[in-house]
Coordinates of C-alpha atoms in Angstrom, one line a residue:
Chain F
X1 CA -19.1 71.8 57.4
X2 CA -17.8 68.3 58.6
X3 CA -14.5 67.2 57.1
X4 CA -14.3 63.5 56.7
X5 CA -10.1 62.2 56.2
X6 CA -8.8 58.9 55.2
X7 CA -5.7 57.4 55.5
X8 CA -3.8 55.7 54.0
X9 CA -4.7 57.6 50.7
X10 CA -2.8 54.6 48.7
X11 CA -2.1 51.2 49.7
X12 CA -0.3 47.9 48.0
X13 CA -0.7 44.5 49.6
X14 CA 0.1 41.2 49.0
X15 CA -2.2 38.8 48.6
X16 CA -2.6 37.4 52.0
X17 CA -1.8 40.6 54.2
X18 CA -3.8 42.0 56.4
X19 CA -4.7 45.9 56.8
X20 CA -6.4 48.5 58.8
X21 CA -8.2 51.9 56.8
X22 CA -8.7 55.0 58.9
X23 CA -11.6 57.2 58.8
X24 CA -11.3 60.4 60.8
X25 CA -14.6 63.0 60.9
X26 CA -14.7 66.4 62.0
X27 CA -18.2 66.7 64.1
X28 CA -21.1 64.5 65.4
X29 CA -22.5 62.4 62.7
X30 CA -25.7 60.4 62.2
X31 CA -24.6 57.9 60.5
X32 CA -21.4 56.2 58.8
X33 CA -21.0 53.7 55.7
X34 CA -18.5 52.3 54.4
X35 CA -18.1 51.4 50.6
X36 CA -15.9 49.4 48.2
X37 CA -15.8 50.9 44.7
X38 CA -15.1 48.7 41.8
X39 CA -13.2 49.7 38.5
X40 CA -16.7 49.8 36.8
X41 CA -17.6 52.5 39.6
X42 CA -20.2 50.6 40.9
X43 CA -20.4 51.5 44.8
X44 CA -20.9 48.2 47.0
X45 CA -22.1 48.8 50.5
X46 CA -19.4 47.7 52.9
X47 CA -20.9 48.3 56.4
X48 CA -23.3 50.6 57.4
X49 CA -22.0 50.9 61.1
X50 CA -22.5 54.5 63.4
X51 CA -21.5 53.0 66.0
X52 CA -19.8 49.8 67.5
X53 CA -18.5 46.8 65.5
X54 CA -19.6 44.5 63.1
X55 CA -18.3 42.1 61.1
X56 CA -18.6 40.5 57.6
X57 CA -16.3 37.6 56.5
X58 CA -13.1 39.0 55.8
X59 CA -14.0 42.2 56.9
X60 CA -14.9 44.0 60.1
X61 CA -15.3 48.0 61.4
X62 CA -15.5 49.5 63.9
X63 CA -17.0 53.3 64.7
X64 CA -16.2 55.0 67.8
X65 CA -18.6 58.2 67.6
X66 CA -17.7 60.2 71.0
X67 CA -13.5 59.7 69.1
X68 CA -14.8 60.3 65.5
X69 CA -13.4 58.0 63.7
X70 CA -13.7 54.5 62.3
X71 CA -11.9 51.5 61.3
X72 CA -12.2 49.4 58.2
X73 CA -10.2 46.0 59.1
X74 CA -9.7 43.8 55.6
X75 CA -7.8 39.9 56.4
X76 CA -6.1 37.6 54.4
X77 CA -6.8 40.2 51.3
X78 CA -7.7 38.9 47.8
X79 CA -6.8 40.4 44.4
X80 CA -10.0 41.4 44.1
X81 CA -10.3 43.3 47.1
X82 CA -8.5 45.8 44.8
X83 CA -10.4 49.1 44.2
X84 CA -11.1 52.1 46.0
X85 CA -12.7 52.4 49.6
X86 CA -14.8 54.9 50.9
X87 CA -16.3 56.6 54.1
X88 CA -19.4 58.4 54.4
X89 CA -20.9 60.0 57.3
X90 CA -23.8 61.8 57.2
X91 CA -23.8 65.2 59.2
X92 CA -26.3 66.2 62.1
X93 CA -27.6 69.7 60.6
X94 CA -29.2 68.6 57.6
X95 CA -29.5 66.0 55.3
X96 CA -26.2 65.7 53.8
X97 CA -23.9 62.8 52.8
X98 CA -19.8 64.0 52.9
X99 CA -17.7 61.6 51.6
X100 CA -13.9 61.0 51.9
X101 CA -11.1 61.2 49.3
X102 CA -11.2 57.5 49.2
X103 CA -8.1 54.6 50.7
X104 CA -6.7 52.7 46.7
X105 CA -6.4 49.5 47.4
X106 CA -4.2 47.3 45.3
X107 CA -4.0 43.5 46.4
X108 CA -0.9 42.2 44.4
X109 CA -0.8 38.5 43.7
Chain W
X1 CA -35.7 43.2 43.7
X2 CA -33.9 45.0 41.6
X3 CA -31.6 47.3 42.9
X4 CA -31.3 51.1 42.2
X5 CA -31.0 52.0 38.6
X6 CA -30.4 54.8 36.5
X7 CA -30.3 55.9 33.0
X8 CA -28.6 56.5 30.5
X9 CA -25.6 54.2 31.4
X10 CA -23.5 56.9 29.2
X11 CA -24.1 60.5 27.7
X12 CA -22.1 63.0 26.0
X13 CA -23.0 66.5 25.6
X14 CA -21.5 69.9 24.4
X15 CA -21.0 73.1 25.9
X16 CA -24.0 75.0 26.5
X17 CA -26.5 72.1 26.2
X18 CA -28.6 70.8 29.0
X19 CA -29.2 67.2 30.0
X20 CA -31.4 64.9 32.0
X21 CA -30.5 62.1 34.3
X22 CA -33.2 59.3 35.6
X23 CA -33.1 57.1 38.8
X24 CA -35.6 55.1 40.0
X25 CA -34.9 53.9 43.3
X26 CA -35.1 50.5 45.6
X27 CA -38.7 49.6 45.7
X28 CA -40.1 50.9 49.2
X29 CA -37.4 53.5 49.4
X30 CA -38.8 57.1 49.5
X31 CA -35.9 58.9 49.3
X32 CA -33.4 59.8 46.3
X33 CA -30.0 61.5 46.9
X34 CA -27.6 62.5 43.9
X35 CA -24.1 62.7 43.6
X36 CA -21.6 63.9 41.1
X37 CA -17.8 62.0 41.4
X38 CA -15.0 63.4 39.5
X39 CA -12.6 61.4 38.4
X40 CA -9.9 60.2 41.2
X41 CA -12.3 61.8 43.9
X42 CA -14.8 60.8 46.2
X43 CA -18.4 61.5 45.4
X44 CA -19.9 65.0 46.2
X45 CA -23.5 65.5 47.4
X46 CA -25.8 67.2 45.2
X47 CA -29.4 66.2 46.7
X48 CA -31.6 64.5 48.5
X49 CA -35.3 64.2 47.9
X50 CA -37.9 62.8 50.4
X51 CA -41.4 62.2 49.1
X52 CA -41.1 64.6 46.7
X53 CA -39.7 67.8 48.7
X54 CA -35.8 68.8 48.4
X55 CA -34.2 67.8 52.0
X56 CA -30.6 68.7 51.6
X57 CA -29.0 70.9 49.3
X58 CA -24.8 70.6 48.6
X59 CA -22.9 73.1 47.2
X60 CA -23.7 73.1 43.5
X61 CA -24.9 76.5 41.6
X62 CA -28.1 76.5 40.2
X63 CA -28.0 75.2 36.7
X64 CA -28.3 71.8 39.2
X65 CA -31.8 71.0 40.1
X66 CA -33.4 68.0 40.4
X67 CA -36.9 66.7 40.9
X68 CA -38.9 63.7 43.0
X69 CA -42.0 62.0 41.0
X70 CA -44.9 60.5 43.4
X71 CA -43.6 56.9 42.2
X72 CA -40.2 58.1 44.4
X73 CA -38.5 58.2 40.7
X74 CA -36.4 61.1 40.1
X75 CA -34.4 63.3 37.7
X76 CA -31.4 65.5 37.8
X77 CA -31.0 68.4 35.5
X78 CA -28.1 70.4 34.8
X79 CA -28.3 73.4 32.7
X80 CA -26.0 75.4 30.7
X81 CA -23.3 72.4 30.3
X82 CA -19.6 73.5 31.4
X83 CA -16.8 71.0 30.9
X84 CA -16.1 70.5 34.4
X85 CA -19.4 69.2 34.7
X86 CA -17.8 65.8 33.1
X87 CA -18.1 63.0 35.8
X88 CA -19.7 59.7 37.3
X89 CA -23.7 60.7 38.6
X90 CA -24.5 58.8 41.3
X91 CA -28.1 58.2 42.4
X92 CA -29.0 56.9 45.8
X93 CA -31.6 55.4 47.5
X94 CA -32.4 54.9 50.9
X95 CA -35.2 55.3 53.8
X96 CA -38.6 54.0 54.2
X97 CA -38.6 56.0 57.4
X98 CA -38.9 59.7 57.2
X99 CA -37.3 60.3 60.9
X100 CA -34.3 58.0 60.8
X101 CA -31.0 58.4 58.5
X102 CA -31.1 55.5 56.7
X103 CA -28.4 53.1 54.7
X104 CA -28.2 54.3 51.3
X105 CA -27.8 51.9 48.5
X106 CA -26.5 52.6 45.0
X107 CA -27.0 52.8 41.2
X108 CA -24.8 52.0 38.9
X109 CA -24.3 55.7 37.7
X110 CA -24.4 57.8 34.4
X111 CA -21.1 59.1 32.8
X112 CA -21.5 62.1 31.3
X113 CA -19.2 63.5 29.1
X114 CA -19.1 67.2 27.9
X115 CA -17.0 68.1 25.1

C-alpha cells in the first residue's frame, strides 16, 4: 500500500522562526490534508490541498502530485502553533485514508 | 452547525469485554470513516461507510466492525477487548458527493482504555 513520510519527525522553534514540513508519498493519491493536532487530540483541518498552493494566514502548502510530496510552510511561529502535524493522502484503489507518523512542533517563547 | 461528534468522551474496559463507540457526523455529510490513534502515532484507518455500505476496509482483524444508520450516524464495535486495543477513536466525516473524495472533518474522539 502507499507509504506516506514526514520529516522533520521533531522540531523546536523559537517564537518568531519560520519553517518548512515535508510530506513525501509513495503512489498517486486522490487527495491530501493537512492537520494540526492539539494536546487535547482534537484534529484541526489545516489545508485540504491535492494539488497546487494555498494559503491561510500564517500558513501556506503546497502539493506537487506528479513529485509526490507536499509542503507545509508555518511564518513568524506562535507558542501555540505547538502540537503535532499531520499528512493524509488518500490512496487511488480504494477508499482509504494513510496517515503519516506526524512533524512535533514545539514553538519556544 | 455543530461539528462532528462522538461519544463517550472516555471509556474503560477490561479484557475480554466488548464496547461500542457512536459518531454522528457533519450534518449533510453521508460518509463516516473511523480511525484508531495509538499514542505518539499517527491515526490508522479502520473504516469508511457511505450511505450505509462499508467502502474501505484497513487492516484491523475482525473483532472491528462498524455500522452506518440511515440518519448517516454510525457505530464502531470492537469485540473481544485486548489491551493493545487502548487508544484515541477517531471518527470522521466527510462527502456529500458519492463520486468525489472529499475533505474530511473531525470529532473530538473517544479514549478507550482497557485494563
Amino acid at each position: 500500500g502507499i507509504q506516506v513520510e514526514q520529516s522533520p519527525p521533531d522540531l523546536i522553534l523559537q517564537e518568531g522562526a519560520n519553517s518548512t514540513l515535508r510530506c513525501n508519498f509513495s503512489d498517486s493519491v486522490n487527495n491530501l490534508q493537512w492537520f494540526h493536532q492539539n494536546p487535547w487530540g482534537q484534529l484541526i483541518n489545516l489545508f485540504y490541498i491535492p494539488s497546487g498552493t494555498k494559503q491561510n494566514g500564517r500558513l501556506s502548502a503546497t502539493t506537487v502530485a506528479t513529485e509526490r510530496y507536499s509542503l507545509l510552510y508555518i511564518s513568524s511561529s506562535q507558542t501555540t502553533d505547538s502540537g503535532v502535524y499531520f499528512c493524509a493522502v488518500e490512496d487511488t484503489g480504494g477508499f482509504k485514508t494513510i496517515f503519516g507518523a506526524g512533524t512535533r512542533l514545539f514553538v519556544k517563547a | 452547525d455543530a461539528g462532528v461528534t462522538q461519544s463517550p468522551t472516555h471509556l474503560i474496559k477490561t479484557r475480554g469485554q466488548q464496547v461500542t463507540l457512536r459518531c454522528s457526523p457533519i450534518s449533510g455529510h453521508k460518509s463516516v470513516s473511523w480511525y484508531q490513534q495509538v499514542l505518539g502515532q499517527g491515526p490508522q484507518f479502520i473504516f469508511q461507510y457511505y450511505e450505509k455500505e462499508e467502502r474501505g476496509r484497513g487492516n484491523f482483524p475482525d473483532r472491528f466492525s462498524a455500522r452506518q444508520f440511515p440518519n448517516y450516524s454510525s457505530e464502531l464495535n470492537v469485540n473481544a477487548l485486548l489491551l493493545g486495543d487502548s487508544a484515541l477513536y477517531l471518527c470522521a466525516s466527510s462527502g456529500i458527493l458519492a463520486t468525489l473524495y472529499n475533505e474530511q472533518f473531525f470529532g473530538p474522539g473517544t479514549r478507550l482504555t482497557v485494563l
